Amino acid sequence: MPGVVGSRLSPRLTPALRALLREGAERAEAAGEVDREALTALRTSGLLATAVPTEHGGAGRDAAAVNALVEQIAAVSPSLAIIAFQHFAVSARIADWGTARQQARWLPRLADGTWLAASAWSESGAGAAKQNLSTTAERRTDGTWVLNGSKAFTTGAGVADLYLVLVRTARPDAAPAAGYGAPGQTFFLVGADNPGLVPELGLDLAGMRGSATGLVSLDGAVVADDDRLGPEGQAATVIASVRESGASLGAVSVGTAQAALDLAVAHAHDRGLMDLPAVRHRLVGLATRLEAARAVVERAGARTSADPGLTTLHSKLHATEAAEEICLDVARMLGSAGYRDGARIGRLLADARGVSLMGPTNDLCRELVAVSWTG
């Protein structure tokens, strides 16, 4: 793996790849779009094999390794970290729920970076819990399905080769229970080469500007039943298994907060402020908050708690809130030096805010935790 060192025990980005991704993040922020050079470097680094089983050409690593790698990528490029996280999530879902034929078809290409995967779940009006989908799939007499609708806030839109699309295949008999997803929903894997799938990059985001987050339209997209992932109408069960895996979006927040802390330490050194105990102690306070966030994300990935799914929810809540607080405190420390248009701390603060809005959103995480107390 040219882009990672120590891959057998604790994968880490090589200095060369880290520098390239950092440079790409600067270009992406200025352009407001994904940096193709950095994305290509990520795809050819060997890192995308992390969540793919070894029998399909992957590294066979667990959620702890995924979280650690995502954190490292986020420390230099939060936008690419989100793209990588989505790729790992789709890869893991195929490994967990795919048929042998599906795994042999898709996993090797996801492992070597030939294909990049993305999730297309959100849509306007569906709600944070994705219970009111208007995107539909109808089965034809020949067994194929026709997908119609539109997906919003799809990370990797236009650069992904494979989309995991959430659609409604039947109307539920009753109101959906509290949770994520609803009965009658199904997942399909749709290739970017499908003529009925059209990505649109019209979203001008405040943060995560290099994440290629946009819309995906499905206009008569025809897919085979073999493209269905998991049982028909049981997507909610697949969704529930995602958080049980321990892979946490909180890892993106931890990496983003680490980047902010590094800025603060560098600023203190450059301005000769490290001689002041008050400055040193303030930095230690930030570092302690960051370490606490990292610890809960690591615990989620290790799956050592009594309820790993709840721990994953807690990890996203705590890490995203800590990252926003750390970035805001660093912005205050930098003063006018961090208030310039294009200052990195401003970008990191916007990136940190964005993670809390990604699915499951922080408010939905709170509801899912609360529901666990009521049985």
Coordinates of C-alpha atoms in Angstrom, one line a residue:
M1 CA 0.0 0.0 0.0
P2 CA 1.9 3.1 -1.2
G3 CA -0.2 5.5 0.8
V4 CA -0.1 3.8 4.2
V5 CA 2.6 2.6 6.6
G6 CA 2.3 0.1 9.4
S7 CA -0.8 -1.3 7.7
R8 CA -0.7 -4.7 9.5
L9 CA -1.1 -3.2 13.0
S10 CA -2.1 0.4 13.0
P11 CA -2.4 1.9 9.5
R12 CA -1.1 5.5 9.2
L13 CA -0.8 7.8 6.2
T14 CA 2.6 8.3 4.8
P15 CA 4.0 11.8 5.0
A16 CA 3.9 12.1 1.2
L17 CA 0.2 11.3 1.0
R18 CA -0.6 13.5 4.0
A19 CA 1.1 16.4 2.3
L20 CA -0.7 15.8 -1.0
L21 CA -4.1 15.5 0.7
R22 CA -3.4 18.8 2.6
E23 CA -2.5 20.6 -0.6
G24 CA -5.6 19.2 -2.2
A25 CA -7.8 20.4 0.6
E26 CA -6.5 24.0 0.1
R27 CA -7.3 23.8 -3.6
A28 CA -10.8 22.3 -3.0
E29 CA -11.7 25.0 -0.5
A30 CA -10.8 27.7 -3.0
A31 CA -12.6 26.0 -5.9
G32 CA -15.6 24.8 -3.9
E33 CA -15.3 21.3 -5.5
V34 CA -13.5 18.1 -5.0
D35 CA -9.8 18.1 -5.8
R36 CA -9.3 15.4 -8.4
E37 CA -5.6 15.0 -7.8
A38 CA -6.0 14.4 -4.1
L39 CA -9.0 12.0 -4.7
T40 CA -6.9 10.0 -7.2
A41 CA -4.1 9.8 -4.7
L42 CA -6.6 8.5 -2.1
R43 CA -8.0 5.9 -4.5
T44 CA -4.6 4.6 -5.5
S45 CA -3.1 4.6 -2.0
G46 CA -4.5 1.2 -0.9
L47 CA -6.5 2.8 1.9
L48 CA -9.9 2.0 0.3
A49 CA -9.3 -1.7 0.9
T50 CA -9.5 -1.2 4.7
A51 CA -13.1 -2.4 5.2
V52 CA -13.1 -5.1 2.5
P53 CA -12.5 -8.8 3.6
T54 CA -9.2 -10.3 2.6
E55 CA -10.8 -13.0 0.5
H56 CA -12.0 -10.2 -1.8
G57 CA -8.6 -8.4 -2.0
G58 CA -9.1 -6.1 1.0
A59 CA -7.2 -5.5 4.2
G60 CA -9.9 -7.1 6.3
R61 CA -9.8 -4.5 9.0
D62 CA -12.4 -3.7 11.6
A63 CA -14.3 -0.5 12.6
A64 CA -11.4 0.5 14.9
A65 CA -9.1 0.6 11.9
V66 CA -11.6 2.5 9.8
N67 CA -12.1 5.1 12.6
A68 CA -8.3 5.5 13.0
L69 CA -7.8 6.1 9.2
V70 CA -10.7 8.4 8.9
E71 CA -9.4 10.5 11.7
Q72 CA -6.0 10.8 10.0
I73 CA -7.5 11.8 6.7
A74 CA -9.8 14.3 8.4
A75 CA -6.8 16.0 10.1
V76 CA -5.6 17.1 6.7
S77 CA -8.8 17.0 4.6
P78 CA -12.2 16.7 6.3
S79 CA -13.9 16.6 2.9
L80 CA -12.0 13.6 1.7
A81 CA -12.4 11.9 5.1
I82 CA -16.2 12.0 4.5
I83 CA -15.8 10.5 1.1
A84 CA -13.6 7.8 2.5
F85 CA -16.0 7.1 5.4
Q86 CA -18.9 6.6 3.0
H87 CA -16.8 4.3 0.8
F88 CA -15.9 2.2 3.9
A89 CA -19.5 2.1 5.0
V90 CA -20.8 0.9 1.6
S91 CA -18.0 -1.7 1.4
A92 CA -18.9 -3.0 4.8
R93 CA -22.6 -3.2 4.0
I94 CA -21.8 -5.3 0.9
A95 CA -19.5 -7.5 2.9
D96 CA -22.2 -8.0 5.6
W97 CA -25.4 -8.2 3.5
G98 CA -24.3 -9.0 -0.1
T99 CA -24.7 -12.4 -1.7
A100 CA -21.6 -14.3 -2.7
R101 CA -22.2 -13.1 -6.3
Q102 CA -22.5 -9.5 -5.2
Q103 CA -19.4 -9.6 -3.1
A104 CA -17.4 -11.1 -5.9
R105 CA -18.7 -8.6 -8.3
W106 CA -18.1 -5.4 -6.4
L107 CA -15.7 -5.8 -3.4
P108 CA -12.5 -6.4 -5.4
R109 CA -13.0 -3.2 -7.3
L110 CA -13.9 -1.3 -4.2
A111 CA -10.8 -2.6 -2.5
D112 CA -8.3 -1.6 -5.2
G113 CA -9.9 1.8 -5.7
T114 CA -11.1 1.1 -9.2
W115 CA -14.6 1.9 -7.9
L116 CA -15.5 4.5 -5.3
A117 CA -18.7 4.0 -3.4
A118 CA -21.2 6.5 -2.0
S119 CA -24.5 6.5 -0.1
A120 CA -27.6 8.1 -1.4
W121 CA -30.2 8.0 1.4
S122 CA -31.3 11.6 2.1
E123 CA -34.0 13.4 0.3
S124 CA -36.1 16.6 0.7
G125 CA -39.1 15.9 2.9
A126 CA -38.0 12.5 4.1
G127 CA -37.0 13.8 7.6
A128 CA -33.8 13.1 9.4
A129 CA -35.0 9.5 10.1
K130 CA -35.6 8.8 6.4
Q131 CA -39.1 7.6 7.1
N132 CA -41.0 9.5 4.5
L133 CA -39.3 8.6 1.3
S134 CA -40.7 9.7 -2.0
T135 CA -38.1 7.9 -4.2
T136 CA -39.6 4.6 -5.3
A137 CA -38.7 1.4 -7.0
E138 CA -41.3 -0.6 -8.9
R139 CA -40.8 -4.2 -9.9
R140 CA -41.5 -5.0 -13.6
T141 CA -42.8 -8.3 -14.9
D142 CA -39.4 -9.4 -16.0
G143 CA -38.1 -9.1 -12.5
T144 CA -36.1 -5.8 -12.9
W145 CA -36.8 -2.7 -11.0
V146 CA -37.4 0.9 -12.1
L147 CA -36.1 3.7 -9.7
N148 CA -37.6 7.2 -9.7
G149 CA -36.9 10.1 -7.4
S150 CA -34.2 12.4 -6.2
K151 CA -31.6 12.2 -3.5
A152 CA -30.1 15.2 -1.7
F153 CA -26.8 15.8 0.2
T154 CA -25.1 12.8 -1.4
T155 CA -21.4 12.9 -0.6
G156 CA -19.3 11.8 -3.6
A157 CA -22.0 12.8 -6.1
G158 CA -20.4 12.8 -9.6
V159 CA -17.2 11.1 -8.5
A160 CA -18.5 7.8 -7.1
D161 CA -18.8 4.8 -9.3
L162 CA -21.4 2.9 -7.2
Y163 CA -24.2 4.3 -5.1
L164 CA -26.1 2.6 -2.3
V165 CA -29.6 4.0 -2.9
L166 CA -32.4 3.9 -0.3
V167 CA -35.9 3.7 -1.9
R168 CA -39.5 2.8 -1.0
T169 CA -40.7 -0.5 -2.5
A170 CA -43.9 -0.8 -0.6
R171 CA -46.1 1.4 1.6
P172 CA -46.0 0.4 5.3
D173 CA -49.2 -0.9 6.8
A174 CA -48.8 1.3 9.9
A175 CA -47.0 4.4 10.9
P176 CA -43.2 3.8 11.3
A177 CA -41.9 3.1 14.7
A178 CA -39.4 5.5 16.2
G179 CA -36.0 4.8 14.7
Y180 CA -34.0 5.1 11.4
G181 CA -35.8 4.0 8.2
A182 CA -39.2 2.4 7.9
P183 CA -40.8 -0.9 6.7
G184 CA -41.2 -1.2 3.0
Q185 CA -37.8 0.4 2.2
T186 CA -35.1 -1.4 0.2
F187 CA -31.5 -0.8 -0.7
F188 CA -30.2 -1.0 -4.3
L189 CA -26.7 -0.7 -5.6
V190 CA -26.7 1.5 -8.7
G191 CA -23.7 2.1 -10.9
A192 CA -22.7 5.6 -12.1
D193 CA -23.0 4.3 -15.6
N194 CA -26.7 3.7 -15.3
P195 CA -28.3 6.2 -17.7
G196 CA -31.2 6.8 -15.3
L197 CA -28.8 8.1 -12.6
V198 CA -27.8 11.7 -12.9
P199 CA -25.6 13.5 -10.3
E200 CA -25.9 17.3 -9.9
L201 CA -23.3 19.3 -8.0
G202 CA -25.4 22.4 -7.4
L203 CA -25.0 22.6 -3.6
D204 CA -22.7 25.5 -2.5
L205 CA -21.9 24.4 1.1
A206 CA -20.4 26.5 3.8
G207 CA -18.2 23.5 4.9
M208 CA -17.0 20.2 3.4
R209 CA -16.6 22.1 0.2
G210 CA -14.4 19.4 -1.3
S211 CA -16.7 16.5 -0.5
A212 CA -18.6 16.5 -3.9
T213 CA -21.9 16.7 -1.9
G214 CA -24.8 17.2 -4.2
L215 CA -28.0 15.8 -5.6
V216 CA -28.6 12.5 -7.4
S217 CA -31.6 12.2 -9.7
L218 CA -33.1 8.8 -10.5
D219 CA -35.2 9.0 -13.7
G220 CA -36.3 5.6 -14.8
A221 CA -33.1 3.9 -13.6
V222 CA -33.5 0.2 -14.4
V223 CA -31.7 -2.2 -12.1
A224 CA -31.7 -6.0 -11.8
D225 CA -33.0 -7.8 -8.7
D226 CA -29.4 -8.9 -8.3
D227 CA -28.6 -5.2 -7.6
R228 CA -30.8 -5.3 -4.5
L229 CA -28.8 -5.3 -1.2
G230 CA -30.4 -7.1 1.6
P231 CA -34.0 -8.3 2.0
E232 CA -36.8 -6.5 0.1
G233 CA -38.5 -4.0 2.4
Q234 CA -36.1 -4.6 5.2
A235 CA -33.6 -1.7 4.7
A236 CA -34.2 -0.5 8.3
T237 CA -32.6 -3.7 9.6
V238 CA -29.5 -3.0 7.4
I239 CA -29.4 0.6 8.7
A240 CA -29.6 -0.6 12.3
S241 CA -26.5 -2.8 11.7
V242 CA -24.5 0.2 10.6
R243 CA -24.1 1.7 14.0
E244 CA -23.6 -1.8 15.5
S245 CA -20.4 -2.1 13.5
G246 CA -18.8 0.7 15.6
A247 CA -17.7 2.8 12.6
S248 CA -18.3 6.4 13.7
L249 CA -18.6 9.7 11.9
G250 CA -17.2 11.0 15.2
A251 CA -13.8 10.0 13.7
V252 CA -14.1 12.9 11.2
S253 CA -14.8 15.3 14.0
V254 CA -11.8 14.1 16.0
G255 CA -9.5 14.6 13.0
T256 CA -11.0 18.0 12.3
A257 CA -10.5 19.1 16.0
Q258 CA -6.9 17.8 15.9
A259 CA -6.2 20.1 12.9
A260 CA -7.6 23.0 14.8
L261 CA -5.5 22.2 17.9
D262 CA -2.4 21.9 15.8
L263 CA -3.1 25.4 14.4
A264 CA -3.4 26.8 17.9
V265 CA -0.2 25.2 19.1
A266 CA 1.7 26.5 16.0
H267 CA 0.2 30.0 16.5
A268 CA 1.4 30.0 20.2
H269 CA 4.9 29.0 19.2
D270 CA 5.1 31.5 16.3
R271 CA 4.0 34.4 18.6
G272 CA 6.2 33.4 21.5
L273 CA 3.1 32.7 23.7
M274 CA 4.3 29.4 25.0
D275 CA 6.1 31.2 27.8
L276 CA 2.7 32.2 29.3
P277 CA 1.2 29.7 31.7
A278 CA -2.3 30.8 30.9
V279 CA -1.8 30.0 27.2
R280 CA -0.2 26.7 27.9
H281 CA -3.0 25.7 30.2
R282 CA -5.6 26.8 27.8
L283 CA -4.1 24.6 25.1
V284 CA -3.9 21.7 27.6
G285 CA -7.7 22.1 28.2
L286 CA -8.3 21.9 24.5
A287 CA -6.1 18.8 24.2
T288 CA -7.9 17.1 27.0
R289 CA -11.3 17.7 25.4
L290 CA -9.9 16.3 22.2
E291 CA -8.5 13.2 23.9
A292 CA -11.8 12.5 25.6
A293 CA -13.6 12.7 22.2
R294 CA -10.9 10.4 20.6
A295 CA -11.4 7.9 23.5
V296 CA -15.1 7.5 23.0
V297 CA -14.7 7.1 19.2
E298 CA -12.0 4.4 19.9
R299 CA -14.4 2.7 22.3
A300 CA -17.1 2.6 19.6
G301 CA -14.7 1.0 17.1
A302 CA -13.4 -1.5 19.6
R303 CA -17.0 -2.6 20.4
T304 CA -16.2 -3.4 24.0
S305 CA -19.2 -1.7 25.7
A306 CA -22.3 -3.5 26.7
D307 CA -24.2 -1.9 23.8
P308 CA -21.8 -1.0 21.0
G309 CA -24.7 0.6 19.0
L310 CA -25.4 3.1 21.7
T311 CA -21.8 3.8 22.2
T312 CA -21.5 4.6 18.5
L313 CA -24.3 7.1 18.8
H314 CA -22.7 8.6 21.9
S315 CA -19.4 8.8 20.1
K316 CA -20.9 10.9 17.2
L317 CA -22.7 13.2 19.6
H318 CA -19.7 13.8 21.9
A319 CA -17.1 14.1 19.2
T320 CA -19.1 16.5 16.9
E321 CA -19.9 18.8 19.8
A322 CA -16.4 18.7 21.1
A323 CA -15.0 19.5 17.7
E324 CA -17.2 22.5 17.2
E325 CA -16.2 23.8 20.7
I326 CA -12.5 23.2 20.1
C327 CA -12.6 24.9 16.7
L328 CA -14.5 27.9 18.1
D329 CA -12.1 28.2 21.0
V330 CA -9.1 28.1 18.7
A331 CA -10.7 30.8 16.5
R332 CA -10.9 33.0 19.6
M333 CA -7.3 32.3 20.5
L334 CA -6.1 33.2 17.0
G335 CA -8.0 36.5 17.1
S336 CA -7.7 38.6 14.0
A337 CA -5.2 36.1 12.5
G338 CA -8.1 33.6 12.2
Y339 CA -10.7 36.1 11.1
R340 CA -9.4 36.6 7.6
D341 CA -11.4 35.4 4.6
G342 CA -10.1 31.9 3.8
A343 CA -8.4 31.4 7.2
R344 CA -8.1 27.7 7.8
I345 CA -9.7 27.8 11.3
G346 CA -12.8 29.2 9.7
R347 CA -12.9 26.4 7.2
L348 CA -12.4 23.8 10.0
L349 CA -15.2 25.3 12.1
A350 CA -17.6 25.0 9.1
D351 CA -16.4 21.5 8.5
A352 CA -16.9 20.6 12.1
R353 CA -20.5 22.0 12.1
G354 CA -21.3 19.9 9.0
V355 CA -20.6 16.5 10.6
S356 CA -23.4 17.1 13.1
L357 CA -25.8 17.5 10.3
M358 CA -24.8 14.2 8.6
G359 CA -26.9 11.1 9.1
P360 CA -27.8 10.2 11.6
T361 CA -28.0 13.8 12.5
N362 CA -27.2 14.7 16.1
D363 CA -30.8 15.3 16.9
L364 CA -31.7 11.9 15.5
C365 CA -28.8 10.3 17.5
R366 CA -30.4 11.8 20.7
E367 CA -33.8 10.3 19.8
L368 CA -32.3 6.9 19.1
V369 CA -30.6 6.9 22.4
A370 CA -33.7 8.0 24.2
V371 CA -35.8 5.3 22.5
S372 CA -33.5 2.7 23.9
W373 CA -34.6 3.7 27.4
T374 CA -38.2 3.1 26.6
G375 CA -37.8 -0.4 25.2

